[in-house]
PDB file of C-alpha atoms in Angstrom:
ATOM      1  CA  UNK A   1      -3.407 -11.477 -14.095  1.00 81.00           C
ATOM      2  CA  UNK A   2      -0.740 -10.654 -11.554  1.00 87.00           C
ATOM      3  CA  UNK A   3      -1.024 -11.994  -8.028  1.00 91.00           C
ATOM      4  CA  UNK A   4       0.918 -12.048  -4.775  1.00 95.00           C
ATOM      5  CA  UNK A   5       0.503 -14.805  -2.202  1.00 95.00           C
ATOM      6  CA  UNK A   6       1.708 -14.426   1.366  1.00 95.00           C
ATOM      7  CA  UNK A   7       1.729 -16.909   4.175  1.00 89.00           C
ATOM      8  CA  UNK A   8      -1.227 -16.786   6.508  1.00 85.00           C
ATOM      9  CA  UNK A   9      -0.815 -15.033   9.812  1.00 87.00           C
ATOM     10  CA  UNK A  10      -0.552 -14.244  12.527  1.00 95.00           C
ATOM     11  CA  UNK A  11       3.055 -15.209  12.963  1.00 96.00           C
ATOM     12  CA  UNK A  12       3.845 -15.223  16.669  1.00 97.00           C
ATOM     13  CA  UNK A  13       7.466 -15.175  17.843  1.00 97.00           C
ATOM     14  CA  UNK A  14       9.481 -14.501  20.951  1.00 97.00           C
ATOM     15  CA  UNK A  15      11.937 -11.617  20.968  1.00 97.00           C
ATOM     16  CA  UNK A  16      15.274 -12.473  19.287  1.00 97.00           C
ATOM     17  CA  UNK A  17      13.757 -15.337  17.277  1.00 97.00           C
ATOM     18  CA  UNK A  18      14.371 -15.665  13.536  1.00 98.00           C
ATOM     19  CA  UNK A  19      11.675 -14.507  11.135  1.00 97.00           C
ATOM     20  CA  UNK A  20      10.694 -15.701   7.683  1.00 97.00           C
ATOM     21  CA  UNK A  21       7.530 -14.493   5.940  1.00 97.00           C
ATOM     22  CA  UNK A  22       6.966 -16.253   2.646  1.00 97.00           C
ATOM     23  CA  UNK A  23       5.893 -14.403  -0.479  1.00 97.00           C
ATOM     24  CA  UNK A  24       5.430 -15.838  -3.959  1.00 97.00           C
ATOM     25  CA  UNK A  25       4.145 -14.086  -7.027  1.00 95.00           C
ATOM     26  CA  UNK A  26       2.702 -14.584 -10.488  1.00 93.00           C
ATOM     27  CA  UNK A  27       3.527 -11.917 -13.027  1.00 90.00           C
ATOM     28  CA  UNK A  28       4.400 -11.152 -16.604  1.00 82.00           C
ATOM     29  CA  UNK A  29       7.949 -10.162 -17.348  1.00 81.00           C
ATOM     30  CA  UNK A  30      10.254  -8.776 -14.684  1.00 85.00           C
ATOM     31  CA  UNK A  31       8.409  -6.759 -12.060  1.00 90.00           C
ATOM     32  CA  UNK A  32       9.923  -4.915  -9.133  1.00 90.00           C
ATOM     33  CA  UNK A  33       9.184  -6.455  -5.750  1.00 94.00           C
ATOM     34  CA  UNK A  34       8.507  -4.642  -2.501  1.00 94.00           C
ATOM     35  CA  UNK A  35       7.909  -5.245   1.179  1.00 96.00           C
ATOM     36  CA  UNK A  36       5.824  -2.677   3.036  1.00 95.00           C
ATOM     37  CA  UNK A  37       5.159  -2.558   6.793  1.00 96.00           C
ATOM     38  CA  UNK A  38       2.015  -1.200   8.412  1.00 92.00           C
ATOM     39  CA  UNK A  39       1.945  -0.395  12.119  1.00 91.00           C
ATOM     40  CA  UNK A  40      -1.436  -0.274  13.881  1.00 86.00           C
ATOM     41  CA  UNK A  41      -3.564   2.641  12.726  1.00 80.00           C
ATOM     42  CA  UNK A  42      -0.976   3.885  10.260  1.00 83.00           C
ATOM     43  CA  UNK A  43      -0.321   3.832   6.529  1.00 86.00           C
ATOM     44  CA  UNK A  44       2.139   1.631   4.701  1.00 90.00           C
ATOM     45  CA  UNK A  45       5.866   2.309   4.918  1.00 91.00           C
ATOM     46  CA  UNK A  46       8.301   0.996   2.354  1.00 91.00           C
ATOM     47  CA  UNK A  47      10.596  -1.488   4.071  1.00 96.00           C
ATOM     48  CA  UNK A  48      12.727  -2.701   1.174  1.00 96.00           C
ATOM     49  CA  UNK A  49      12.633  -3.395  -2.532  1.00 94.00           C
ATOM     50  CA  UNK A  50      14.406  -5.253  -5.320  1.00 94.00           C
ATOM     51  CA  UNK A  51      14.193  -4.411  -8.990  1.00 90.00           C
ATOM     52  CA  UNK A  52      15.766  -7.397 -10.748  1.00 90.00           C
ATOM     53  CA  UNK A  53      16.498 -11.086 -10.305  1.00 92.00           C
ATOM     54  CA  UNK A  54      19.032 -11.971  -7.572  1.00 95.00           C
ATOM     55  CA  UNK A  55      18.885  -8.465  -6.102  1.00 95.00           C
ATOM     56  CA  UNK A  56      18.778  -8.382  -2.318  1.00 97.00           C
ATOM     57  CA  UNK A  57      16.855  -5.601  -0.622  1.00 96.00           C
ATOM     58  CA  UNK A  58      17.698  -4.800   2.983  1.00 97.00           C
ATOM     59  CA  UNK A  59      16.692  -2.315   5.674  1.00 96.00           C
ATOM     60  CA  UNK A  60      16.554  -2.236   9.489  1.00 95.00           C
ATOM     61  CA  UNK A  61      17.870  -5.798   9.719  1.00 97.00           C
ATOM     62  CA  UNK A  62      15.267  -7.154   7.298  1.00 98.00           C
ATOM     63  CA  UNK A  63      16.257  -8.591   3.955  1.00 98.00           C
ATOM     64  CA  UNK A  64      14.671 -10.305   0.973  1.00 98.00           C
ATOM     65  CA  UNK A  65      16.140 -11.743  -2.226  1.00 98.00           C
ATOM     66  CA  UNK A  66      14.400 -11.613  -5.618  1.00 97.00           C
ATOM     67  CA  UNK A  67      14.316 -15.255  -6.778  1.00 96.00           C
ATOM     68  CA  UNK A  68      12.995 -15.478 -10.301  1.00 93.00           C
ATOM     69  CA  UNK A  69      13.434 -19.247 -10.559  1.00 94.00           C
ATOM     70  CA  UNK A  70      11.063 -19.801  -7.644  1.00 95.00           C
ATOM     71  CA  UNK A  71       9.064 -16.547  -8.143  1.00 95.00           C
ATOM     72  CA  UNK A  72       9.620 -15.719  -4.499  1.00 97.00           C
ATOM     73  CA  UNK A  73      10.616 -12.757  -2.344  1.00 98.00           C
ATOM     74  CA  UNK A  74      10.669 -14.062   1.230  1.00 98.00           C
ATOM     75  CA  UNK A  75      11.215 -11.575   4.058  1.00 98.00           C
ATOM     76  CA  UNK A  76      13.792 -12.541   6.710  1.00 98.00           C
ATOM     77  CA  UNK A  77      15.229 -11.125   9.885  1.00 98.00           C
ATOM     78  CA  UNK A  78      17.731 -12.809  12.145  1.00 97.00           C
ATOM     79  CA  UNK A  79      16.505 -11.423  15.471  1.00 96.00           C
ATOM     80  CA  UNK A  80      13.107  -9.791  15.853  1.00 97.00           C
ATOM     81  CA  UNK A  81      12.153  -7.170  18.409  1.00 97.00           C
ATOM     82  CA  UNK A  82       8.827  -6.341  20.029  1.00 96.00           C
ATOM     83  CA  UNK A  83       8.823  -3.134  17.977  1.00 95.00           C
ATOM     84  CA  UNK A  84       8.707  -5.220  14.767  1.00 97.00           C
ATOM     85  CA  UNK A  85       5.128  -6.216  15.564  1.00 97.00           C
ATOM     86  CA  UNK A  86       3.115  -5.031  12.560  1.00 96.00           C
ATOM     87  CA  UNK A  87       1.487  -6.223   9.343  1.00 95.00           C
ATOM     88  CA  UNK A  88       3.844  -6.896   6.439  1.00 97.00           C
ATOM     89  CA  UNK A  89       2.732  -6.617   2.802  1.00 96.00           C
ATOM     90  CA  UNK A  90       4.492  -8.057  -0.200  1.00 96.00           C
ATOM     91  CA  UNK A  91       3.831  -6.247  -3.484  1.00 93.00           C
ATOM     92  CA  UNK A  92       4.904  -6.150  -7.093  1.00 91.00           C
ATOM     93  CA  UNK A  93       4.733  -3.560  -9.826  1.00 87.00           C
ATOM     94  CA  UNK A  94       5.893  -3.046 -13.372  1.00 79.00           C
ATOM     95  CA  UNK A  95       4.668  -6.389 -14.589  1.00 71.00           C
ATOM     96  CA  UNK A  96       4.137  -6.249 -18.348  1.00 72.00           C
ATOM     97  CA  UNK A  97       4.703  -2.518 -18.254  1.00 70.00           C
ATOM     98  CA  UNK A  98       1.753  -1.920 -15.919  1.00 72.00           C
ATOM     99  CA  UNK A  99       1.828   1.037 -13.529  1.00 71.00           C
ATOM    100  CA  UNK A 100      -0.636  -0.551 -11.136  1.00 78.00           C
ATOM    101  CA  UNK A 101       0.879  -2.385  -8.162  1.00 83.00           C
ATOM    102  CA  UNK A 102      -0.476  -5.645  -6.802  1.00 89.00           C
ATOM    103  CA  UNK A 103      -0.441  -6.270  -3.059  1.00 92.00           C
ATOM    104  CA  UNK A 104      -0.670  -9.449  -1.046  1.00 94.00           C
ATOM    105  CA  UNK A 105      -3.186  -9.776   1.784  1.00 93.00           C
ATOM    106  CA  UNK A 106      -0.616  -9.026   4.452  1.00 95.00           C
ATOM    107  CA  UNK A 107       0.916 -11.120   7.236  1.00 96.00           C
ATOM    108  CA  UNK A 108       0.546 -10.057  10.841  1.00 96.00           C
ATOM    109  CA  UNK A 109       3.640 -10.447  13.025  1.00 97.00           C
ATOM    110  CA  UNK A 110       3.346 -10.484  16.806  1.00 97.00           C
ATOM    111  CA  UNK A 111       6.550 -10.476  18.831  1.00 97.00           C
ATOM    112  CA  UNK A 112       6.373 -11.243  22.551  1.00 96.00           C
ATOM    113  CA  UNK A 113       8.994 -10.060  25.093  1.00 94.00           C
TER     114      UNK A 113
ATOM    115  CA  UNK B   1      11.999  13.668   5.371  1.00 68.00           C
ATOM    116  CA  UNK B   2       9.094  14.595   3.087  1.00 78.00           C
ATOM    117  CA  UNK B   3       5.828  12.784   3.722  1.00 91.00           C
ATOM    118  CA  UNK B   4       2.424  12.335   2.199  1.00 95.00           C
ATOM    119  CA  UNK B   5      -0.184  14.178   4.266  1.00 96.00           C
ATOM    120  CA  UNK B   6      -3.793  13.059   4.653  1.00 97.00           C
ATOM    121  CA  UNK B   7      -6.754  14.425   6.556  1.00 97.00           C
ATOM    122  CA  UNK B   8      -8.814  13.687   8.459  1.00 97.00           C
ATOM    123  CA  UNK B   9      -7.196  10.695  10.152  1.00 95.00           C
ATOM    124  CA  UNK B  10     -10.556   9.365  11.306  1.00 96.00           C
ATOM    125  CA  UNK B  11     -14.089   9.949  10.085  1.00 97.00           C
ATOM    126  CA  UNK B  12     -17.378   8.634  11.414  1.00 97.00           C
ATOM    127  CA  UNK B  13     -20.464   9.269   9.344  1.00 97.00           C
ATOM    128  CA  UNK B  14     -23.962   7.943   8.846  1.00 96.00           C
ATOM    129  CA  UNK B  15     -24.966   6.155   5.713  1.00 95.00           C
ATOM    130  CA  UNK B  16     -26.289   8.361   2.924  1.00 96.00           C
ATOM    131  CA  UNK B  17     -24.103  11.256   4.083  1.00 97.00           C
ATOM    132  CA  UNK B  18     -21.303  12.735   2.005  1.00 97.00           C
ATOM    133  CA  UNK B  19     -17.655  12.445   3.056  1.00 97.00           C
ATOM    134  CA  UNK B  20     -14.446  13.863   1.638  1.00 97.00           C
ATOM    135  CA  UNK B  21     -10.805  13.010   2.163  1.00 97.00           C
ATOM    136  CA  UNK B  22      -7.812  15.173   1.354  1.00 97.00           C
ATOM    137  CA  UNK B  23      -4.280  14.229   0.324  1.00 97.00           C
ATOM    138  CA  UNK B  24      -1.146  16.289  -0.200  1.00 97.00           C
ATOM    139  CA  UNK B  25       1.606  14.266  -1.905  1.00 96.00           C
ATOM    140  CA  UNK B  26       5.333  14.667  -1.503  1.00 95.00           C
ATOM    141  CA  UNK B  27       6.442  17.868  -3.199  1.00 94.00           C
ATOM    142  CA  UNK B  28       7.403  17.280  -6.811  1.00 92.00           C
ATOM    143  CA  UNK B  29       5.664  13.929  -7.091  1.00 94.00           C
ATOM    144  CA  UNK B  30       3.686  13.871 -10.314  1.00 93.00           C
ATOM    145  CA  UNK B  31       1.760  10.675  -9.685  1.00 93.00           C
ATOM    146  CA  UNK B  32      -0.881  10.265  -6.995  1.00 95.00           C
ATOM    147  CA  UNK B  33      -2.873   7.185  -6.016  1.00 95.00           C
ATOM    148  CA  UNK B  34      -5.944   6.547  -3.896  1.00 97.00           C
ATOM    149  CA  UNK B  35      -6.386   3.090  -2.379  1.00 96.00           C
ATOM    150  CA  UNK B  36      -9.041   1.441  -0.279  1.00 96.00           C
ATOM    151  CA  UNK B  37      -7.927  -1.080   2.323  1.00 93.00           C
ATOM    152  CA  UNK B  38     -10.543  -3.275   3.926  1.00 92.00           C
ATOM    153  CA  UNK B  39      -9.587  -4.654   7.335  1.00 87.00           C
ATOM    154  CA  UNK B  40      -7.407  -7.733   6.965  1.00 85.00           C
ATOM    155  CA  UNK B  41      -6.672  -7.198   3.286  1.00 88.00           C
ATOM    156  CA  UNK B  42      -4.122  -5.469   1.119  1.00 89.00           C
ATOM    157  CA  UNK B  43      -4.731  -2.076  -0.513  1.00 91.00           C
ATOM    158  CA  UNK B  44      -6.791  -1.956  -3.691  1.00 92.00           C
ATOM    159  CA  UNK B  45      -6.266   0.856  -6.178  1.00 92.00           C
ATOM    160  CA  UNK B  46      -9.242   3.159  -6.707  1.00 96.00           C
ATOM    161  CA  UNK B  47      -7.772   5.886  -8.917  1.00 95.00           C
ATOM    162  CA  UNK B  48      -4.426   7.023 -10.249  1.00 93.00           C
ATOM    163  CA  UNK B  49      -3.475  10.560 -11.362  1.00 94.00           C
ATOM    164  CA  UNK B  50      -0.631  11.849 -13.443  1.00 93.00           C
ATOM    165  CA  UNK B  51      -0.498  15.563 -12.651  1.00 94.00           C
ATOM    166  CA  UNK B  52      -4.158  16.646 -12.948  1.00 93.00           C
ATOM    167  CA  UNK B  53      -5.207  13.857 -15.326  1.00 94.00           C
ATOM    168  CA  UNK B  54      -6.785  10.557 -14.402  1.00 94.00           C
ATOM    169  CA  UNK B  55      -4.647   7.654 -15.640  1.00 90.00           C
ATOM    170  CA  UNK B  56      -6.764   4.804 -14.294  1.00 90.00           C
ATOM    171  CA  UNK B  57     -10.095   4.846 -12.482  1.00 93.00           C
ATOM    172  CA  UNK B  58     -11.395   1.478 -13.621  1.00 90.00           C
ATOM    173  CA  UNK B  59     -11.918   0.289 -10.018  1.00 91.00           C
ATOM    174  CA  UNK B  60     -13.574   3.483  -8.788  1.00 95.00           C
ATOM    175  CA  UNK B  61     -17.333   3.045  -8.101  1.00 93.00           C
ATOM    176  CA  UNK B  62     -18.283   6.070 -10.124  1.00 92.00           C
ATOM    177  CA  UNK B  63     -21.917   6.112  -9.081  1.00 95.00           C
ATOM    178  CA  UNK B  64     -20.871   7.285  -5.623  1.00 97.00           C
ATOM    179  CA  UNK B  65     -17.132   8.008  -5.654  1.00 97.00           C
ATOM    180  CA  UNK B  66     -15.349  10.923  -7.279  1.00 97.00           C
ATOM    181  CA  UNK B  67     -11.756  12.126  -7.211  1.00 97.00           C
ATOM    182  CA  UNK B  68     -10.053  15.241  -8.415  1.00 96.00           C
ATOM    183  CA  UNK B  69      -6.618  16.777  -8.518  1.00 96.00           C
ATOM    184  CA  UNK B  70      -7.408  20.129 -10.047  1.00 87.00           C
ATOM    185  CA  UNK B  71      -3.998  21.802  -9.954  1.00 89.00           C
ATOM    186  CA  UNK B  72      -1.968  18.645 -10.141  1.00 87.00           C
ATOM    187  CA  UNK B  73      -0.860  18.878  -6.537  1.00 93.00           C
ATOM    188  CA  UNK B  74      -3.266  17.947  -3.726  1.00 96.00           C
ATOM    189  CA  UNK B  75      -6.276  15.731  -4.264  1.00 97.00           C
ATOM    190  CA  UNK B  76      -9.736  15.096  -2.851  1.00 97.00           C
ATOM    191  CA  UNK B  77     -11.657  11.829  -2.796  1.00 98.00           C
ATOM    192  CA  UNK B  78     -15.401  12.097  -2.197  1.00 98.00           C
ATOM    193  CA  UNK B  79     -18.082   9.547  -1.413  1.00 97.00           C
ATOM    194  CA  UNK B  80     -21.734  10.487  -1.837  1.00 97.00           C
ATOM    195  CA  UNK B  81     -23.794   8.836  -0.503  1.00 96.00           C
ATOM    196  CA  UNK B  82     -21.742   6.733   1.883  1.00 97.00           C
ATOM    197  CA  UNK B  83     -22.804   3.113   2.403  1.00 96.00           C
ATOM    198  CA  UNK B  84     -22.063   0.696   5.236  1.00 96.00           C
ATOM    199  CA  UNK B  85     -19.704  -1.258   2.989  1.00 95.00           C
ATOM    200  CA  UNK B  86     -17.520   1.802   2.484  1.00 97.00           C
ATOM    201  CA  UNK B  87     -16.085   1.433   5.985  1.00 97.00           C
ATOM    202  CA  UNK B  88     -12.365   0.986   5.387  1.00 96.00           C
ATOM    203  CA  UNK B  89      -8.995   2.714   5.470  1.00 94.00           C
ATOM    204  CA  UNK B  90      -8.441   5.103   2.561  1.00 96.00           C
ATOM    205  CA  UNK B  91      -4.794   5.470   1.671  1.00 95.00           C
ATOM    206  CA  UNK B  92      -3.126   8.047  -0.519  1.00 96.00           C
ATOM    207  CA  UNK B  93       0.271   7.436  -2.089  1.00 95.00           C
ATOM    208  CA  UNK B  94       2.541   9.328  -4.425  1.00 94.00           C
ATOM    209  CA  UNK B  95       5.478   8.590  -6.657  1.00 92.00           C
ATOM    210  CA  UNK B  96       7.898  10.792  -8.476  1.00 90.00           C
ATOM    211  CA  UNK B  97       7.165   9.549 -11.967  1.00 80.00           C
ATOM    212  CA  UNK B  98       4.551   7.556 -13.825  1.00 77.00           C
ATOM    213  CA  UNK B  99       6.463   4.511 -14.883  1.00 75.00           C
ATOM    214  CA  UNK B 100       6.516   0.810 -14.125  1.00 69.00           C
ATOM    215  CA  UNK B 101       8.426  -0.245 -11.002  1.00 72.00           C
ATOM    216  CA  UNK B 102       8.305   3.212  -9.456  1.00 79.00           C
ATOM    217  CA  UNK B 103       8.308   3.241  -5.641  1.00 84.00           C
ATOM    218  CA  UNK B 104       5.174   4.567  -3.986  1.00 88.00           C
ATOM    219  CA  UNK B 105       5.173   6.462  -0.687  1.00 91.00           C
ATOM    220  CA  UNK B 106       2.065   6.213   1.458  1.00 93.00           C
ATOM    221  CA  UNK B 107       0.351   8.633   3.781  1.00 94.00           C
ATOM    222  CA  UNK B 108      -1.049   7.667   7.205  1.00 93.00           C
ATOM    223  CA  UNK B 109      -4.517   7.020   5.823  1.00 94.00           C
ATOM    224  CA  UNK B 110      -8.064   8.042   6.731  1.00 96.00           C
ATOM    225  CA  UNK B 111     -10.077   5.453   8.609  1.00 94.00           C
ATOM    226  CA  UNK B 112     -13.757   5.726   7.700  1.00 97.00           C
ATOM    227  CA  UNK B 113     -16.578   4.216   9.711  1.00 97.00           C
ATOM    228  CA  UNK B 114     -20.069   4.371   8.242  1.00 97.00           C
ATOM    229  CA  UNK B 115     -22.911   3.775  10.714  1.00 96.00           C
TER     230      UNK B 115
END
């Protein structure tokens, strides 16, 4: 079946540091890939998405590129802020025509001033 | 910007009691999802609706959980009786269409604590 693997957290960074959160997936066909962010006590918010190989999704300074050859969708940001502290979820959907999305376990990011 | 609404935001109950959660999707969204998110994990799908019809409820514990979307708009998820292991965040999401790769939009969730 489909699966999404994210790097273990928490990831702890100082403000203005560079961020990479790794995400790899196993799926049938050509799914869409998503990054969601969850702030404490809140639901998930769509951060960015990519629907086909080599697409780059970007939003709020975050970006991720759909790499089919490495089955990866790593999240990056050049300079993090304290307000970026949250849990980040990688997800896929549309694998093999399925409507049901698959989420990773989430990676907690803590940014210190 | 349109949002998915959920209530209540927090619920504390004793085991064996009944609880209900409500969700109002983004206007015009035909597809509605209920997820359960255990602390430290990603969301797991419980049930999926297309309009008023259930598309997938294979992961819904049907001996105690039920879900309905009678008029194809808002939805209710019920647990009866609640058990200690039901403590989790319950998330509702909606999407415009039922098709692969469709983006889902999430509500703020209902955090349930069963004592």
